Coordinates of C-alpha atoms and ligand atoms in Angstrom, one line a residue:
X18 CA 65.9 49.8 46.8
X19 CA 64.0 48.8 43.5
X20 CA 65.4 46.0 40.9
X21 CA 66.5 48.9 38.4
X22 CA 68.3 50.9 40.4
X23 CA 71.1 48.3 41.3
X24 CA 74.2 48.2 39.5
X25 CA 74.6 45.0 37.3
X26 CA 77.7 43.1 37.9
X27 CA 76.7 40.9 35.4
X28 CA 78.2 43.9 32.7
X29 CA 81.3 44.8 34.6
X30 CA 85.2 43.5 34.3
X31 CA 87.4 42.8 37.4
X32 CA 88.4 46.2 37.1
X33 CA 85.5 47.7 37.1
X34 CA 84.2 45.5 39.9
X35 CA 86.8 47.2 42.6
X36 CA 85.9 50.8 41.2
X37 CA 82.3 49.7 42.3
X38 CA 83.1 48.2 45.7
X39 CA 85.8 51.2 46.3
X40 CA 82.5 53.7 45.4
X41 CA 80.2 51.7 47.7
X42 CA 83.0 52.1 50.9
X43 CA 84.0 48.6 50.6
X44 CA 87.5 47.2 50.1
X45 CA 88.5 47.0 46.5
X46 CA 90.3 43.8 47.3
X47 CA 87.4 41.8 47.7
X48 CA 86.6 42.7 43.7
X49 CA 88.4 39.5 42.8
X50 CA 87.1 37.1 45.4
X51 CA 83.2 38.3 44.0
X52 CA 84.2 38.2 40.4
X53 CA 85.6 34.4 41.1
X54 CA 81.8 33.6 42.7
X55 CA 79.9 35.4 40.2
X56 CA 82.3 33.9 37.1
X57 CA 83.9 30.4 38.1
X58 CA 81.3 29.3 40.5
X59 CA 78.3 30.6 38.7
X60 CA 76.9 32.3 42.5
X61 CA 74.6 35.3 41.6
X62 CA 73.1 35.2 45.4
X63 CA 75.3 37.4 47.4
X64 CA 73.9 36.3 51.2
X65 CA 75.6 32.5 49.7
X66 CA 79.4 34.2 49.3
X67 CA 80.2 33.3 52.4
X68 CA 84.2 34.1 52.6
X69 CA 82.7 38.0 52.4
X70 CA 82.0 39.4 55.5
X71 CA 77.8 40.2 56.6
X72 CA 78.2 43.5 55.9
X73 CA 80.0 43.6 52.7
X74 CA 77.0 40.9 51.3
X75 CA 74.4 43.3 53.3
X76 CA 75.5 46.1 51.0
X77 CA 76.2 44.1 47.9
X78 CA 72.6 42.7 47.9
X79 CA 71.2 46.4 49.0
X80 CA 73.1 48.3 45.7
X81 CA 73.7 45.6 42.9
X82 CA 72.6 42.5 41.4
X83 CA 73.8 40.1 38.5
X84 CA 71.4 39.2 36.0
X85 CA 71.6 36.0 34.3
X86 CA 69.1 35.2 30.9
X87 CA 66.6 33.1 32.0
X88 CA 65.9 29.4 30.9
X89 CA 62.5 29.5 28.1
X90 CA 63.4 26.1 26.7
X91 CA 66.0 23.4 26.0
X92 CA 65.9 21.3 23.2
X93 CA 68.0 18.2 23.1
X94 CA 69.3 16.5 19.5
X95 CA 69.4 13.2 18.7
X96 CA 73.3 13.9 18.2
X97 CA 74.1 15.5 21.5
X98 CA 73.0 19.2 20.4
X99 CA 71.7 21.2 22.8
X100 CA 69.6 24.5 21.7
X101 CA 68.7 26.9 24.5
X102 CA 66.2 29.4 24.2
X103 CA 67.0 32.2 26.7
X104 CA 65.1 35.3 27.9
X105 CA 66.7 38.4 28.4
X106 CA 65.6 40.9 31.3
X107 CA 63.6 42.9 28.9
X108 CA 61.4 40.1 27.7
X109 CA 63.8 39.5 23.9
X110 CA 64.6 36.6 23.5
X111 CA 68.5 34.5 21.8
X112 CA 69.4 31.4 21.6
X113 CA 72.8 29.7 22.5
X114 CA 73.8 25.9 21.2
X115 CA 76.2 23.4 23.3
X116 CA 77.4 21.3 20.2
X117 CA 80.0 18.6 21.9
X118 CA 82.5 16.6 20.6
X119 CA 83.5 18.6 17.4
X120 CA 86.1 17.6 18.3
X121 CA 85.9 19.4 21.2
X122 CA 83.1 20.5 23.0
X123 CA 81.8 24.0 21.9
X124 CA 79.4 26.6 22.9
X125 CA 77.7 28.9 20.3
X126 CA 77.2 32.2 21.2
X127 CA 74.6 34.9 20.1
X128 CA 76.2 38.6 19.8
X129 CA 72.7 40.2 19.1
X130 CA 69.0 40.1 19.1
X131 CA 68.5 39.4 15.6
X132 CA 71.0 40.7 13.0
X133 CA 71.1 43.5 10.4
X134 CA 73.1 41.5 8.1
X135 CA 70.1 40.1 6.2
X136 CA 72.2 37.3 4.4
X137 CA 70.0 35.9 2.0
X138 CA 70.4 32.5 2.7
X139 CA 69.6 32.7 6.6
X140 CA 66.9 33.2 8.8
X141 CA 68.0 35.0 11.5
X142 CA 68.8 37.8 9.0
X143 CA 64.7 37.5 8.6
X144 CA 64.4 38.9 12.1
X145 CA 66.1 42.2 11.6
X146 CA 68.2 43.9 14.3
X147 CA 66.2 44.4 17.6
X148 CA 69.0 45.4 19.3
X149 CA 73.1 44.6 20.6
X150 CA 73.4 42.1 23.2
X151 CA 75.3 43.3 26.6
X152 CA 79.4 42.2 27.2
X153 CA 76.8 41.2 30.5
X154 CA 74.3 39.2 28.6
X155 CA 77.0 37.5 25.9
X156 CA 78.9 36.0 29.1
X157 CA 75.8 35.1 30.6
X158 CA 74.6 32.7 28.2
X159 CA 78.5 31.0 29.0
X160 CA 77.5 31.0 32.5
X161 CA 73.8 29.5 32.1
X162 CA 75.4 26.6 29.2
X163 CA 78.5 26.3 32.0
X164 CA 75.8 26.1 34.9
X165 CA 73.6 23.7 32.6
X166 CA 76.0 21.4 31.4
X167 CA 77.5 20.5 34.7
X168 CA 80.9 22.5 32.3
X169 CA 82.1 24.9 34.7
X170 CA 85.1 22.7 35.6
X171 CA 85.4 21.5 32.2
X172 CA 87.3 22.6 29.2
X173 CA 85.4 23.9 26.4
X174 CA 85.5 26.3 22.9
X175 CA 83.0 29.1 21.8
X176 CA 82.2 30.3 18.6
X177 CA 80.1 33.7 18.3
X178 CA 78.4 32.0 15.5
X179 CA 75.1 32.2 16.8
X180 CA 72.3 35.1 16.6
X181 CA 73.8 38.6 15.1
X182 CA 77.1 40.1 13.7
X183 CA 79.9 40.1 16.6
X184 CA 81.5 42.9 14.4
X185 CA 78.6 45.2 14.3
X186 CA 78.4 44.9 18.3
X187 CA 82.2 45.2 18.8
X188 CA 82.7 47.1 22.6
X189 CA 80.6 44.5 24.1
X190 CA 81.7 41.4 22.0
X191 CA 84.9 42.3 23.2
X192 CA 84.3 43.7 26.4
X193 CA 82.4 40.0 27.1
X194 CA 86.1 38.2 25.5
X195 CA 88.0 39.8 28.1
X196 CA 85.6 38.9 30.8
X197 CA 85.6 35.7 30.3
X198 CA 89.5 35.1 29.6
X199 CA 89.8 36.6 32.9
X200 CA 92.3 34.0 35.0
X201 CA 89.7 34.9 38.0
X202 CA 86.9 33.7 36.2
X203 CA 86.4 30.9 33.5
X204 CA 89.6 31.5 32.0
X205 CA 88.5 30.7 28.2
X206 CA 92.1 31.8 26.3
X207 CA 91.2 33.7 23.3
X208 CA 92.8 30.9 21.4
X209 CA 89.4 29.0 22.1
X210 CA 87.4 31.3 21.0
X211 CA 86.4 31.7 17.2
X212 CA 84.6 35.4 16.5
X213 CA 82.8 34.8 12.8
X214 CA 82.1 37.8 10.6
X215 CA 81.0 38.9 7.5
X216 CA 83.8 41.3 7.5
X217 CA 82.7 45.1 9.1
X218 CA 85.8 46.4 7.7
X219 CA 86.1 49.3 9.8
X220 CA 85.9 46.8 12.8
X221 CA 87.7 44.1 11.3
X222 CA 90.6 46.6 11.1
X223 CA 89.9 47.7 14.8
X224 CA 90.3 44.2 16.2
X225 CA 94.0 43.8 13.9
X226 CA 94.9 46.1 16.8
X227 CA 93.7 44.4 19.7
X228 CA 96.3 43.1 22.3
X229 CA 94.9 39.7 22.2
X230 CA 92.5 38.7 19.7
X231 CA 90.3 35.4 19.3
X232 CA 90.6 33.4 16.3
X233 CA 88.8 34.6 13.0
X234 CA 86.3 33.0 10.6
X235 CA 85.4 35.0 7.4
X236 CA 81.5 34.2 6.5
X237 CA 83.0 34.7 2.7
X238 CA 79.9 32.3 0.9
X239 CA 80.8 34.3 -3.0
X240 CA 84.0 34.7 -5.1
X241 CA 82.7 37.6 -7.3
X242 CA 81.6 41.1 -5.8
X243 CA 78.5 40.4 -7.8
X244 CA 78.0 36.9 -5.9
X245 CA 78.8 38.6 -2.8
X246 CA 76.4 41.7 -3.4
X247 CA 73.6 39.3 -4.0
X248 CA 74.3 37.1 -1.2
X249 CA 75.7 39.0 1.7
X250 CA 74.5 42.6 1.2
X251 CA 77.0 43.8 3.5
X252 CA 79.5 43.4 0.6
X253 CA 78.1 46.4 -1.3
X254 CA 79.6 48.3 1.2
X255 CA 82.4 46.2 2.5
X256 CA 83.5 44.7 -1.1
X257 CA 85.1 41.3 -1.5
X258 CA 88.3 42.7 -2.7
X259 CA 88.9 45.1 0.5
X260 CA 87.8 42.2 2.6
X261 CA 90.5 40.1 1.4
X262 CA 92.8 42.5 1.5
X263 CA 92.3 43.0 5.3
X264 CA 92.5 39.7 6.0
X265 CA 95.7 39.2 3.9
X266 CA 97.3 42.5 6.3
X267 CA 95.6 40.3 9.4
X268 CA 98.0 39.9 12.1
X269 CA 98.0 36.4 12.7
X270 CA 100.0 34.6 15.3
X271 CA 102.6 31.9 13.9
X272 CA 101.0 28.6 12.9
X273 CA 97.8 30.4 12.9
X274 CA 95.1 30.8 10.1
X275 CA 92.1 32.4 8.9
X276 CA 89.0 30.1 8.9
X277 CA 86.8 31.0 5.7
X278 CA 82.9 29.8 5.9
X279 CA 81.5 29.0 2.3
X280 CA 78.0 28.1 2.3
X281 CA 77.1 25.9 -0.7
X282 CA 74.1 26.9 -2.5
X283 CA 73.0 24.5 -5.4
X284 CA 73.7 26.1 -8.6
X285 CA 74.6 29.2 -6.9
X286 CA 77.8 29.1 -5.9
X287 CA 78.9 25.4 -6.3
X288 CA 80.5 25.0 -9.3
X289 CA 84.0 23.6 -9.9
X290 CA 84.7 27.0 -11.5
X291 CA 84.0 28.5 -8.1
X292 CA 86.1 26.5 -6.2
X293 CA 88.9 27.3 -8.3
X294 CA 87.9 31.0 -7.9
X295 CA 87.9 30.8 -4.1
X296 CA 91.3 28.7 -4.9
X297 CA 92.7 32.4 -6.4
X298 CA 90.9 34.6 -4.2
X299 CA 92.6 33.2 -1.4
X300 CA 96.2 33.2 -2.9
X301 CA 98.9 34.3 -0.3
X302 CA 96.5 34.5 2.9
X303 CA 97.1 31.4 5.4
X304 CA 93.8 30.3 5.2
X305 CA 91.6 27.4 5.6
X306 CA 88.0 27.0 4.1
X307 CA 85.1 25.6 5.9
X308 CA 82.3 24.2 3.4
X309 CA 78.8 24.9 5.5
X310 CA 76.3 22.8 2.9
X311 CA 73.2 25.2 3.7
X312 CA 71.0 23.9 6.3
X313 CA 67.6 24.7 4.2
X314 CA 64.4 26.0 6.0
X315 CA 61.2 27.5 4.5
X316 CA 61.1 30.8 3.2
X317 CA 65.3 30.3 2.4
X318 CA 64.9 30.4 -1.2
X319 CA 67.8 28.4 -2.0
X320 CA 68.7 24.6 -2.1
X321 CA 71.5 22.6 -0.5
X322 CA 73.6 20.4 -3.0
X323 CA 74.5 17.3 -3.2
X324 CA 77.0 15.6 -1.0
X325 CA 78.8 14.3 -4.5
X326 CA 78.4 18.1 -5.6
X327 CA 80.1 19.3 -2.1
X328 CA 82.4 16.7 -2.7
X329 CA 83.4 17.7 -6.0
X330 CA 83.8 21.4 -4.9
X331 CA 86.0 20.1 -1.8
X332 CA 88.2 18.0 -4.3
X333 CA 89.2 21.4 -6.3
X334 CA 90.5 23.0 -2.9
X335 CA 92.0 20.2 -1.4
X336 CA 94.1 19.7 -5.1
X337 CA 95.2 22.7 -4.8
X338 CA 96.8 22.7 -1.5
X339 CA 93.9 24.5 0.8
X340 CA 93.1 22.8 3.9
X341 CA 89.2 22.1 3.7
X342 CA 86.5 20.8 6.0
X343 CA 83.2 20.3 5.7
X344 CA 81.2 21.8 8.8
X345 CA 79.4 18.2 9.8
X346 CA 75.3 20.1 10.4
X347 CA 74.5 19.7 14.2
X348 CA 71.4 19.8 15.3
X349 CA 69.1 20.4 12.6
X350 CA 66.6 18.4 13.9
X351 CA 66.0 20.6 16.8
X352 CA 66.4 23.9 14.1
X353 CA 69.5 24.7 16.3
X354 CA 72.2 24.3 12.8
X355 CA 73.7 27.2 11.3
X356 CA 71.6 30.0 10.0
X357 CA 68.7 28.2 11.5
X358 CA 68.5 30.2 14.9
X359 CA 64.9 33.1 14.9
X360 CA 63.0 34.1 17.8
X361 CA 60.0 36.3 18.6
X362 CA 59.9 38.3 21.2
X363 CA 58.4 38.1 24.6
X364 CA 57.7 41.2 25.8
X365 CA 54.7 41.2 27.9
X366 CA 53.1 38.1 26.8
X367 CA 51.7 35.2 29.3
X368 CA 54.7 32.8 29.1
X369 CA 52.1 29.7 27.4
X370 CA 51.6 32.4 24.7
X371 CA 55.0 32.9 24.3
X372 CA 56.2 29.3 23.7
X373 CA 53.2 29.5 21.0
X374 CA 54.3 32.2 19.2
X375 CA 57.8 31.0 19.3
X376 CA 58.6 31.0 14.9
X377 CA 58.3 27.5 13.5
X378 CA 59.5 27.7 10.3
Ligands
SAH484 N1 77.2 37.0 11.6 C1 78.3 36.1 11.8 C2 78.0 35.0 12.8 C3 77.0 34.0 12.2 S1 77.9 32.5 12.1 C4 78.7 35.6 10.4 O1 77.9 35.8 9.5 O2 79.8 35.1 10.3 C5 76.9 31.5 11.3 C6 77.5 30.9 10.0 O3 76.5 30.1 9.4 C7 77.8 32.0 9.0 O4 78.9 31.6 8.2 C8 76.6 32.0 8.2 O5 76.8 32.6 6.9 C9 76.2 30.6 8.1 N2 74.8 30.3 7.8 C10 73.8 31.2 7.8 N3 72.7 30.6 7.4 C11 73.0 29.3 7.0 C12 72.3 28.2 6.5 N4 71.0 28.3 6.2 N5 73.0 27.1 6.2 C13 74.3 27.0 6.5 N6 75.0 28.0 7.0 C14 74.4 29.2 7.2

């Protein structure tokens, strides 16, 4: 049987896992023992599962595989960043970032090939959308990092902060959540996990109603709808006002809050006045802000302030009773920071060409 015509198992849930073996004649029962190999031990080689009997990995190896992005590149920082540069089955290419100790150690996700967002102050927006990651491909890159990292024992938190919008790819982004909260698998409670957004509001309000949701950071970066409209075009759609408005309706679980990202833009968005903006805006919604200094690159038309400028705006929140942190840049020397993750394509290139045309910027 050819490559294409095997079932991924890469895609499916435990669920789906015992529909598949109960299709192919084989006990549904032995779903969860093969979603513990494929998930927790990080086994994709089905002659290896050796508590499965030599028929059962006979057929499993005759009608389905699980695919797992492939290792282009790792790039290590000076601080303990890791950038991976993974290639997909058809040749695109994401990246995904280990950033430890923050204080925990984290893993930064990609949700898409590129991103449609075109935020005006990042580069993966530069890319456009190629297309929506897999829930298959989005737990992969856990599995490669987990595999990687020697971390598949460990504990650890992920953010979907890396390439594309987790809201504009919502069935997988959450299809991939509840694969890997699975108790069979790696077990990561939704409570580690952060899902960043510039606020789809139709999905926004779609994930209020979720049984179990992941924490929630607001990529926010403007307190006026003409601030926003400039620097997050999603907002002439999806305006500030009805953002906030979700968010203040937000179901949040007790203790809980609502993480907002500000990117700080010198002499965009910086000013004391602005702080004390945000300070209203966010009146009555448990929230905490998150300063993100912009990482600067070429082409990103914009400059990142000074720390006694970032300083200064952090003073006006913190006076006024807002919990505020400044997001500490990782890995910027290996281009793996915020906003700061581009790739090319692959597709049918020699692999020495493909490192080449790998975007420096
Ligand atoms: N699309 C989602 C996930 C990306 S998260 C979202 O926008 O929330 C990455 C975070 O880094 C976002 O808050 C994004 O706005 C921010 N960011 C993008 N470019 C940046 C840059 N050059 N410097 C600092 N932060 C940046």
């Amino acid at each position: 049987m050819s490559m294409s015509s095997r079932t991924d198992l890469a895609e499916v849930d435990l669920l789906e896992l015992g529909d598949l073996l109960a299709g192919a004649g084989a006990p549904r029962f032995h779903a969860r023992q093969l979603f513990q190999w494929i998930h927790r031990r990080g086994m994709t080689d089905f002659a290896a599962m050796t508590d499965l009997g030599r028929d059962l990995r006979r057929k499993l190896a005759d009608g389905f595989l699980v695919s797992t992005p492939a290792i282009v590149r790792r790039d290590q920082s000076i601080d303990g960043t890791a950038k991976f540069l993974l290639e997909l089955g058809d040749g695109n290419l994401i990246e995904s970032v280990y950033i430890p100790d923050t204080p925990s150690n984290t893993f930064c996700l990609s949700t898409q090939v590129g991103c449609a967002m075109k935020c005006a102050f990042c580069l993966t927006g530069r890319m456009g959308i190629v297309r929506n990651l897999t829930a298959g491909e989005i737990v992969g890159q856990v599995r490669v990092l987990a595999r990687e990292l020697g971390m598949r024992d460990k504990r650890f938190n992920i953010v979907l902060m890396g390439m594309g919008e987790p809201l504009h790819n919502y069935d997988a982004t959450m299809k991939a959540l509840r694969i890997l909260a699975d108790e069979q698998g790696l077990a990561v409670s939704p409570r580690r996990i952060t899902l960043s957004t510039v606020g789809v509001l139709p999905a926004l309000q779609r994930l209020a109603t979720e049984p179990w949701m992941p924490n929630l950071a607001i990529s926010l970066h403007a307190t006026t709808e003409d601030q926003r409209d400039m620097l997050v075009p999603v907002n002439r759609k999806y305006g500030l006002k009805d953002l906030l408005d979700a968010c203040r309706r937000f179901p949040l679980k007790r203790r809980n809050r609502i993480t907002f990202e500000y990117v700080l833009l010198k002499d965009v968005n910086d000013t004391p006045e602005d702080a004390r903006r945000l300070v209203r805006l966010l009146h009555g919604i448990k929230a905490k802000v998150n300063l993100l200094p912009l990482n600067e690159a070429a082409g990103i038309p914009f400059e990142r302030p000074s720390d006694a400028r970032v300083n200064r705006f952090a003073q006006v929140l913190a006076d006024h009773h807002l919990t505020v942190s400044v997001r500490k840049s990782r890995g910027r020397d290996i281009r793996a920071a915020c906003g700061q993750l581009i790739t090319a394509s692959t597709r049918a290139k020699a692999p020495g060409q493909r490192l080449a045309e790998l975007i420096h910027v």
